[in-house]
Coordinates of C-alpha atoms in Angstrom, one line a residue:
X1 CA -12.1 15.6 27.8
X2 CA -8.5 15.6 26.7
X3 CA -7.2 13.2 24.1
X4 CA -4.2 12.0 26.0
X5 CA -1.6 13.6 28.2
X6 CA 2.0 12.7 28.8
X7 CA 4.1 13.7 31.7
X8 CA 7.2 13.6 29.4
X9 CA 8.4 16.9 27.9
X10 CA 7.3 17.5 24.3
X11 CA 8.8 19.8 21.7
X12 CA 5.9 21.0 19.5
X13 CA 6.5 21.0 15.8
X14 CA 5.9 23.9 13.5
X15 CA 2.3 23.7 12.3
X16 CA -0.6 25.5 10.5
X17 CA -4.1 25.3 11.9
X18 CA -7.4 26.6 10.6
X19 CA -10.0 28.0 13.0
X20 CA -11.8 25.1 14.7
X21 CA -15.5 24.8 14.8
X22 CA -17.3 23.9 18.0
X23 CA -16.7 20.4 19.2
X24 CA -13.3 20.0 17.8
X25 CA -11.0 17.8 20.0
X26 CA -8.7 19.6 22.4
X27 CA -6.0 21.0 20.2
X28 CA -3.5 21.4 23.0
X29 CA -3.9 17.7 23.8
X30 CA -3.5 16.9 20.2
X31 CA -0.3 19.0 20.1
X32 CA 1.0 16.8 22.9
X33 CA -0.1 13.5 21.5
X34 CA 1.1 13.7 17.9
X35 CA 4.8 14.6 18.5
X36 CA 4.9 12.0 21.2
X37 CA 3.5 9.4 18.9
X38 CA 5.9 10.3 16.1
X39 CA 8.9 10.0 18.4
X40 CA 7.7 6.7 19.9
X41 CA 7.5 5.1 16.5
X42 CA 10.4 6.8 14.6
X43 CA 8.3 8.6 12.1
X44 CA 9.4 12.2 11.1
X45 CA 6.1 13.9 10.3
X46 CA 2.3 13.8 10.0
X47 CA -0.5 15.9 8.6
X48 CA -4.1 15.7 9.9
X49 CA -7.4 16.8 8.5
X50 CA -10.7 16.6 10.3
X51 CA -14.1 17.5 8.7
X52 CA -17.6 17.3 10.3
X53 CA -20.9 18.2 8.8
X54 CA -19.4 19.9 5.8
X55 CA -16.9 22.0 7.7
X56 CA -13.2 21.7 8.3
X57 CA -12.7 21.4 12.0
X58 CA -9.0 21.1 12.0
X59 CA -6.0 20.8 9.6
X60 CA -2.5 20.8 11.0
X61 CA 1.0 19.6 10.3
X62 CA 3.5 18.1 12.7
X63 CA 7.1 17.2 12.5
X64 CA 9.3 17.2 9.4
X65 CA 8.7 16.5 5.8
X66 CA 12.4 16.6 5.1
X67 CA 14.7 15.6 7.9
X68 CA 18.0 16.6 6.2
X69 CA 16.7 20.1 5.4
X70 CA 14.7 20.5 8.6
X71 CA 11.5 21.4 6.7
X72 CA 8.2 21.1 8.5
X73 CA 5.0 19.3 7.4
X74 CA 2.2 21.6 6.7
X75 CA -1.4 21.2 5.4
X76 CA -0.2 21.5 1.7
X77 CA 2.5 18.9 2.1
X78 CA 2.0 16.1 -0.4
X79 CA 2.2 12.4 0.5
X80 CA 1.8 9.2 -1.5
X81 CA -1.5 7.7 -0.4
X82 CA -0.8 4.1 -1.0
X83 CA -4.0 2.0 -0.9
X84 CA -6.3 4.8 0.2
X85 CA -6.0 5.4 -3.6
X86 CA -8.4 2.5 -4.1
X87 CA -11.4 4.6 -3.1
X88 CA -10.6 7.1 -5.9
X89 CA -10.4 4.2 -8.4
X90 CA -13.8 2.9 -7.4
X91 CA -15.2 6.4 -7.5
X92 CA -13.9 6.8 -11.0
X93 CA -15.6 3.6 -12.0
X94 CA -18.8 4.8 -10.4
X95 CA -18.9 7.8 -12.8
X96 CA -18.9 5.3 -15.7
X97 CA -21.7 3.3 -14.0
X98 CA -23.8 6.5 -13.7
X99 CA -23.2 7.1 -17.4
X100 CA -24.5 3.6 -18.3
X101 CA -21.1 2.4 -19.6
X102 CA -20.6 -0.1 -16.9
X103 CA -22.5 -2.1 -14.3
X104 CA -21.0 -3.4 -11.0
X105 CA -22.4 -6.8 -11.8
X106 CA -21.0 -6.9 -15.4
X107 CA -18.7 -9.8 -16.2
X108 CA -15.3 -8.3 -16.6
X109 CA -14.5 -10.2 -19.9
X110 CA -17.5 -8.4 -21.5
X111 CA -15.4 -5.2 -21.3
X112 CA -11.9 -6.7 -21.3
X113 CA -11.9 -9.9 -23.4
X114 CA -8.2 -10.5 -23.0
X115 CA -8.5 -10.8 -19.2
X116 CA -7.5 -14.3 -17.9
X117 CA -7.1 -15.9 -14.5
X118 CA -5.8 -19.4 -13.9
X119 CA -9.2 -21.0 -13.7
X120 CA -11.3 -20.4 -16.9
X121 CA -14.6 -20.7 -15.0
X122 CA -13.5 -17.9 -12.6
X123 CA -12.3 -15.8 -15.6
X124 CA -15.8 -16.2 -17.2
X125 CA -17.7 -15.4 -13.9
X126 CA -15.7 -12.6 -12.4
X127 CA -17.6 -9.4 -12.2
X128 CA -16.5 -5.8 -11.8
X129 CA -17.6 -6.0 -8.2
X130 CA -15.4 -9.2 -7.7
X131 CA -12.5 -7.3 -9.2
X132 CA -12.7 -4.7 -6.4
X133 CA -13.6 -6.8 -3.3
X134 CA -10.7 -9.2 -2.9
X135 CA -12.7 -12.5 -3.3
X136 CA -11.2 -13.8 -6.5
X137 CA -9.7 -16.9 -4.8
X138 CA -6.1 -15.7 -5.6
X139 CA -3.5 -15.8 -2.9
X140 CA -3.1 -12.6 -0.9
X141 CA -0.9 -10.1 -2.7
X142 CA -0.5 -12.3 -5.8
X143 CA 1.3 -10.2 -8.4
X144 CA 2.8 -7.7 -6.0
X145 CA 6.4 -8.5 -7.2
X146 CA 5.4 -7.0 -10.5
X147 CA 4.6 -3.7 -8.7
X148 CA 7.0 -3.5 -5.9
X149 CA 9.8 -2.6 -5.0
X150 CA 9.4 0.4 -7.3
X151 CA 10.2 1.2 -10.0
X152 CA 8.4 -1.6 -11.7
X153 CA 9.8 -3.1 -14.9
X154 CA 6.4 -4.3 -16.0
X155 CA 3.7 -2.6 -18.0
X156 CA 0.1 -2.6 -16.9
X157 CA -0.7 -4.8 -19.8
X158 CA 1.9 -7.3 -18.6
X159 CA 0.6 -7.2 -15.0
X160 CA -2.8 -8.1 -16.3
X161 CA -1.5 -10.8 -18.7
X162 CA 0.5 -12.5 -16.0
X163 CA -2.3 -12.9 -13.5
X164 CA -3.3 -16.2 -15.1
X165 CA -0.1 -17.7 -13.8
X166 CA -1.3 -17.7 -10.1
X167 CA -3.1 -20.8 -8.9
X168 CA -6.1 -20.1 -6.7
X169 CA -5.9 -21.0 -3.1
X170 CA -9.6 -20.7 -2.2
X171 CA -12.8 -21.3 -4.1
X172 CA -14.2 -18.2 -5.9
X173 CA -16.0 -15.7 -3.6
X174 CA -15.4 -17.7 -0.4
X175 CA -12.4 -15.9 1.2
X176 CA -11.0 -12.4 1.6
X177 CA -7.4 -12.1 0.2
X178 CA -6.1 -8.6 -0.5
X179 CA -4.9 -8.0 -4.0
X180 CA -3.3 -4.9 -5.6
X181 CA -2.8 -6.2 -9.1
X182 CA -6.5 -6.5 -9.7
X183 CA -6.8 -2.8 -8.9
X184 CA -4.3 -2.2 -11.7
X185 CA -6.7 -4.1 -13.9
X186 CA -9.5 -1.8 -12.6
X187 CA -7.5 1.2 -13.7
X188 CA -7.2 -0.3 -17.1
X189 CA -10.9 -0.8 -17.2
X190 CA -11.4 2.9 -16.5
X191 CA -9.1 3.6 -19.5
X192 CA -10.8 1.1 -21.8
X193 CA -14.3 2.5 -21.2
X194 CA -13.4 6.2 -21.0
X195 CA -10.9 6.4 -23.8
X196 CA -8.6 8.3 -21.4
X197 CA -5.6 7.0 -19.4
X198 CA -6.6 6.2 -15.8
X199 CA -4.6 9.2 -14.4
X200 CA -6.2 11.7 -16.8
X201 CA -9.7 10.5 -16.1
X202 CA -9.3 10.6 -12.4
X203 CA -7.9 14.1 -12.5
X204 CA -10.2 15.6 -15.1
X205 CA -13.5 13.9 -14.2
X206 CA -13.1 13.4 -10.4
X207 CA -10.5 15.7 -8.8
X208 CA -10.9 18.8 -10.8
X209 CA -14.7 19.0 -10.5
X210 CA -14.5 18.4 -6.8
X211 CA -11.8 21.0 -6.4
X212 CA -9.1 18.6 -5.2
X213 CA -5.6 19.7 -6.0
X214 CA -4.1 16.2 -6.0
X215 CA -2.5 14.0 -8.6
X216 CA -3.1 10.5 -10.0
X217 CA -0.4 10.9 -12.6
X218 CA 2.6 13.0 -12.9
X219 CA 3.3 15.3 -9.9
X220 CA 4.3 18.8 -11.2
X221 CA 7.8 19.9 -10.3
X222 CA 6.5 22.9 -8.4
X223 CA 4.6 20.6 -6.1
X224 CA 7.6 18.5 -5.3
X225 CA 9.0 21.5 -3.3
X226 CA 6.4 20.6 -0.7
X227 CA 6.6 16.8 -0.8
X228 CA 7.1 14.6 2.2
X229 CA 10.3 12.5 1.9
X230 CA 9.7 8.8 2.8
X231 CA 11.8 7.4 5.6
X232 CA 12.6 4.1 7.3
X233 CA 14.6 3.9 10.6
X234 CA 17.9 2.4 9.7
X235 CA 20.9 1.9 12.1
X236 CA 19.3 4.4 14.5
X237 CA 18.7 7.1 12.0
X238 CA 16.0 8.0 9.4
X239 CA 17.0 6.7 6.0
X240 CA 15.3 8.2 3.0
X241 CA 13.6 5.7 0.6
X242 CA 14.7 7.2 -2.6
X243 CA 12.8 4.8 -4.9
X244 CA 9.5 5.8 -3.2
X245 CA 10.0 9.6 -3.4
X246 CA 7.3 11.6 -5.2
X247 CA 8.4 12.2 -8.8
X248 CA 7.1 13.5 -12.1
X249 CA 6.7 10.1 -13.7
X250 CA 3.5 7.9 -13.8
X251 CA 3.4 4.7 -11.9
X252 CA 2.4 1.2 -13.1
X253 CA 0.5 0.7 -9.8
X254 CA -1.2 4.1 -9.9
X255 CA -4.8 2.8 -9.5
X256 CA -3.8 0.5 -6.6
X257 CA -1.8 3.0 -4.6
X258 CA -0.2 5.8 -6.5
X259 CA -2.2 9.0 -5.9
X260 CA -0.4 11.9 -4.3
X261 CA -2.4 14.2 -2.0
X262 CA -2.2 16.5 1.0
X263 CA -4.4 17.3 4.0
X264 CA -6.2 20.1 2.2
X265 CA -7.1 17.8 -0.7
X266 CA -8.2 15.0 1.6
X267 CA -10.4 17.3 3.6
X268 CA -12.1 18.3 0.3
X269 CA -12.4 14.6 -0.7
X270 CA -13.9 13.5 2.6
X271 CA -16.4 16.4 2.6
X272 CA -17.6 15.7 -0.9
X273 CA -18.2 12.0 0.0
X274 CA -20.0 12.8 3.3
X275 CA -22.1 15.5 1.7
X276 CA -23.5 13.2 -1.0
X277 CA -21.0 13.5 -3.8
X278 CA -21.2 17.3 -4.4
X279 CA -22.9 16.8 -7.8
X280 CA -20.0 14.8 -9.1
X281 CA -20.5 11.3 -7.6
X282 CA -24.1 10.1 -7.5
X283 CA -25.3 9.5 -3.9
X284 CA -26.6 6.0 -4.8
X285 CA -23.1 5.2 -6.0
X286 CA -21.5 6.3 -2.7
X287 CA -24.0 4.0 -0.9
X288 CA -23.0 1.2 -3.2
X289 CA -19.3 1.8 -2.6
X290 CA -19.9 1.7 1.2
X291 CA -21.9 -1.5 1.2
X292 CA -19.9 -4.4 2.5
X293 CA -19.3 -7.4 0.2
X294 CA -16.5 -9.7 1.4
X295 CA -16.5 -10.6 5.1
X296 CA -13.2 -9.9 6.9
X297 CA -11.8 -11.3 10.1
X298 CA -12.5 -9.4 13.3
X299 CA -9.5 -9.5 15.7
X300 CA -9.8 -10.0 19.4
X301 CA -8.4 -6.5 19.9
X302 CA -11.0 -5.0 17.7
X303 CA -13.8 -6.8 19.6
X304 CA -12.5 -5.7 23.0
X305 CA -11.3 -2.2 22.2
X306 CA -14.0 -1.0 19.8
X307 CA -16.9 -3.5 20.3
X308 CA -16.6 -4.5 16.6
X309 CA -18.8 -7.4 15.7
X310 CA -18.4 -7.4 11.9
X311 CA -16.0 -6.1 9.2
X312 CA -16.2 -6.4 5.5
X313 CA -14.6 -5.1 2.3
X314 CA -16.7 -2.9 0.2
X315 CA -15.7 -1.2 -3.1
X316 CA -12.3 0.3 -2.3
X317 CA -13.3 0.7 1.4
X318 CA -13.5 -1.3 4.6
X319 CA -16.7 -1.1 6.7
X320 CA -17.0 -2.0 10.3
X321 CA -19.0 -1.1 13.4
X322 CA -17.1 0.8 16.1
X323 CA -18.7 1.7 19.4
X324 CA -22.1 1.1 17.8
X325 CA -21.4 3.4 14.8
X326 CA -20.9 2.3 11.2
X327 CA -17.4 3.3 10.0
X328 CA -16.0 3.5 6.4
X329 CA -12.2 3.5 6.3
X330 CA -9.0 2.4 4.5
X331 CA -5.3 2.5 5.2
X332 CA -2.4 2.9 2.8
X333 CA 1.2 2.0 3.1
X334 CA 4.3 2.1 0.9
X335 CA 7.7 1.8 2.4
X336 CA 8.3 5.2 4.0
X337 CA 4.8 6.5 3.9
X338 CA 1.5 5.8 5.6
X339 CA -2.1 7.1 5.2
X340 CA -5.4 6.4 6.9
X341 CA -8.9 7.7 6.2
X342 CA -11.8 7.2 8.6
X343 CA -15.4 8.2 7.9
X344 CA -18.4 8.0 10.2
X345 CA -21.2 8.9 7.8
X346 CA -24.1 9.0 10.4
X347 CA -22.4 11.9 12.2
X348 CA -20.8 13.5 9.2
X349 CA -17.2 12.9 10.5
X350 CA -14.1 12.4 8.4
X351 CA -10.5 12.1 9.6
X352 CA -7.4 11.7 7.4
X353 CA -3.8 11.1 8.7
X354 CA -0.8 11.2 6.4
X355 CA 2.7 10.4 7.6
X356 CA 6.2 9.8 6.1
X357 CA 7.5 6.8 8.1
X358 CA 7.3 3.1 7.9
X359 CA 5.4 2.4 11.1
X360 CA 1.6 2.7 11.2
X361 CA 1.8 3.0 15.0
X362 CA 1.5 6.8 15.1
X363 CA -1.6 6.7 12.9
X364 CA -3.2 4.0 14.9
X365 CA -2.7 5.8 18.2
X366 CA -3.7 9.3 16.9
X367 CA -6.7 8.0 14.9
X368 CA -8.0 6.0 17.9
X369 CA -7.7 9.0 20.2
X370 CA -9.5 11.3 17.7
X371 CA -12.2 8.7 16.9
X372 CA -12.9 8.1 20.6
X373 CA -13.3 11.8 21.1
X374 CA -16.4 11.6 19.0
X375 CA -17.7 8.1 19.6
X376 CA -16.7 7.3 23.2
X377 CA -15.3 10.4 24.9
X378 CA -14.8 8.5 28.2
X379 CA -12.0 6.5 26.5
X380 CA -10.3 9.4 24.7
X381 CA -7.7 9.9 27.4
X382 CA -6.3 6.4 27.4
X383 CA -2.6 5.9 26.6
X384 CA -3.1 4.9 23.0
X385 CA 0.6 5.1 22.2
X386 CA 1.2 2.2 24.6
X387 CA -1.9 0.4 23.3
X388 CA -0.5 0.3 19.8
X389 CA 3.2 -0.3 20.7
X390 CA 4.7 -3.4 19.1
X391 CA 7.7 -5.4 20.2
X392 CA 10.8 -4.3 18.3
X393 CA 11.6 -6.5 15.4
X394 CA 14.8 -8.5 15.9
X395 CA 16.3 -9.8 12.7
X396 CA 17.3 -13.5 12.6
X397 CA 21.0 -14.2 13.0
X398 CA 23.0 -14.3 9.8
X399 CA 23.4 -17.9 8.5
X400 CA 26.9 -19.2 8.5
X401 CA 28.8 -19.0 5.2
X402 CA 29.6 -22.4 3.7
X403 CA 31.4 -23.4 0.5
X404 CA 29.3 -23.8 -2.7
X405 CA 29.1 -27.3 -4.1
X406 CA 30.6 -26.2 -7.4
X407 CA 33.2 -23.6 -8.3
X408 CA 31.8 -20.0 -8.2
X409 CA 32.3 -19.7 -12.0
X410 CA 29.7 -22.5 -12.5
X411 CA 27.0 -20.2 -11.1
X412 CA 28.0 -17.2 -13.2
X413 CA 25.7 -16.7 -16.2
X414 CA 22.3 -15.6 -17.5
X415 CA 19.0 -17.1 -16.3
X416 CA 15.4 -16.4 -17.3
X417 CA 11.9 -17.1 -16.1
X418 CA 9.3 -17.1 -18.9
X419 CA 7.2 -14.4 -17.4
X420 CA 9.3 -12.6 -14.8
X421 CA 12.3 -12.0 -17.1
X422 CA 16.0 -12.3 -16.8
X423 CA 18.6 -12.5 -14.1
X424 CA 22.4 -12.1 -14.4
X425 CA 24.8 -13.6 -11.9
X426 CA 28.3 -12.2 -12.2
X427 CA 31.4 -11.6 -10.2
X428 CA 31.3 -8.4 -8.2
X429 CA 34.1 -6.0 -8.3
X430 CA 34.4 -6.2 -4.5
X431 CA 34.5 -10.0 -4.7
X432 CA 31.9 -12.8 -4.5
X433 CA 28.9 -13.3 -6.7
X434 CA 26.4 -10.6 -7.6
X435 CA 22.7 -11.0 -8.5
X436 CA 20.7 -8.6 -10.7
X437 CA 17.2 -8.8 -12.1
X438 CA 16.5 -7.3 -15.5
X439 CA 12.9 -6.2 -14.8
X440 CA 13.1 -5.0 -11.2
X441 CA 16.0 -2.6 -10.6
X442 CA 15.8 -2.8 -6.8
X443 CA 16.6 -6.5 -6.8
X444 CA 20.4 -6.2 -7.1
X445 CA 22.7 -7.5 -4.5
X446 CA 25.4 -9.7 -3.1
X447 CA 25.0 -13.5 -3.0
X448 CA 26.2 -15.1 0.2
X449 CA 26.5 -19.0 0.2
X450 CA 24.7 -20.6 3.1
X451 CA 24.4 -24.2 1.8
X452 CA 26.2 -26.2 -0.9
X453 CA 23.6 -25.0 -3.6
X454 CA 21.9 -22.2 -1.7
X455 CA 22.8 -18.5 -1.4
X456 CA 21.2 -15.7 0.6
X457 CA 20.9 -12.5 -1.5
X458 CA 21.5 -9.3 0.4
X459 CA 20.2 -6.3 -1.6
X460 CA 22.5 -3.3 -2.2
X461 CA 19.5 -1.1 -1.3
X462 CA 18.7 -1.8 2.3
X463 CA 15.1 -0.6 1.8
X464 CA 14.5 -3.0 -1.2
X465 CA 12.6 -5.7 0.7
X466 CA 13.3 -8.8 2.7
X467 CA 16.1 -10.8 1.4
X468 CA 15.8 -13.7 -1.1
X469 CA 17.4 -17.1 -1.1
X470 CA 18.4 -18.7 -4.4
X471 CA 18.2 -22.5 -4.4
X472 CA 20.2 -23.9 -7.4
X473 CA 19.8 -27.1 -9.4
X474 CA 22.9 -28.7 -10.9
X475 CA 23.9 -31.5 -13.3
X476 CA 27.4 -32.3 -12.1
X477 CA 29.3 -29.0 -12.1
X478 CA 26.8 -27.4 -14.5
X479 CA 24.2 -25.2 -12.8
X480 CA 20.9 -25.5 -14.7
X481 CA 18.6 -23.1 -12.9
X482 CA 17.3 -21.9 -9.6
X483 CA 14.2 -21.0 -7.6
X484 CA 13.8 -18.1 -5.2
X485 CA 12.6 -18.2 -1.7
X486 CA 11.3 -15.1 0.2
X487 CA 12.8 -14.9 3.6
X488 CA 10.0 -12.9 5.1
X489 CA 7.6 -15.7 4.5
X490 CA 4.7 -13.7 3.1
X491 CA 2.2 -16.0 1.5
X492 CA 1.5 -13.6 -1.3
X493 CA 5.1 -13.0 -2.1
X494 CA 6.0 -16.7 -1.8
X495 CA 3.2 -17.5 -4.3
X496 CA 4.7 -15.0 -6.7
X497 CA 8.1 -16.8 -6.4
X498 CA 6.5 -20.2 -6.6
X499 CA 5.2 -19.3 -10.1
X500 CA 8.8 -18.6 -11.3
X501 CA 11.7 -20.8 -12.2
X502 CA 14.9 -19.3 -13.6
X503 CA 16.5 -21.6 -16.2
X504 CA 20.0 -21.2 -17.5
X505 CA 19.9 -19.6 -21.0
X506 CA 23.6 -18.8 -21.7

């Protein structure tokens, strides 16, 4: 049974493969599918690792890790993992549980007395398990604007201290709402209990004993020579996202999404988990991490395509039934990089896909084809690229420019929000007003008036994020402050902005 075959011509990428064990998917069909999927979704490269019953069945690289230099992806190419990092963070905590330093049901304030959320009752009741399972009652993605766009101008202590500013939108433990900032807190919990920085603990106590040559902290310069550059499609060409490149510094969001790894390291990681922890992670802790806690929605597509009846968030993993088999998985995304890990413990199967583009389409298509090869071979030859295609995004038309209600000079000055920091509005050398945040370097751009007291902010870095709108308050011709509106309309991001008000301070 083939994975999928296209009648269109395909140019195969340079790749490295290991000898395949019996039962591995048709490699020739994979060689057709992956380049086709990359081209269809404007993603330069991908690395794949498949393990089964303790053996590597296939590792291979496709496409380019560096478009400008024409360098290929191989099995040692490093990618930022994004949120598939969260499983490493919960595994690190599990080591502390096994040592008796922590319990999954412990109240967090027992170990971190300074921790505060908006609601004192939730602060007092929130357990370590609650911290990891997205059921705090906070809005989805609350606190993300302290982490992204990178580089963050906030410390981890500041991220934790500012969480009390976000009002809950659901009762405690009643609703799934994804949160990255709470995983930053989880990393600080590792540090508090171990006496080691999060990065050092993960590398010394988890990766090194398991033989995983990956990095939670600084990435050595020698490794950067085989790093995948992150890309977004921009004006018909791949644009490198410089701020998300692998570098030698540590990241504020490391515990939520910062680990750098490759196909070889992920194959070792999956094998260790599927084989019972390899003497490093206790088997009972793996079972705990793979036990669902917070129910998640099941889409119509998941029901129809995979027969999924239930999904839930466990400890750094998502669990779901697919074609009658229990799966344990997670995805990760930073602008310009994607990752996906899929485990089917009952058959000893693990699949990792790593890519250096913005679209998750290639991963969805390739993962589905591979997974069906094992779980439903009769469906493996479907056109999964078409199944995961999305309608191209069409940006809204640019609003018409209108005169401001007061002279431009009235808006020039210094503003500050009590927790998010300062903003400077000045006259740009190329004309018009410029906006610059003190704490988040990527938020710098041109202000375009679209209403008497409202400006659209177009970032100088086209990869920074969706644009903001600044809505000003005035007393006569004196501008007194402004609020920010996120044009993408993300609930989590809007909640971050709703917690801010920039008052004039000059």
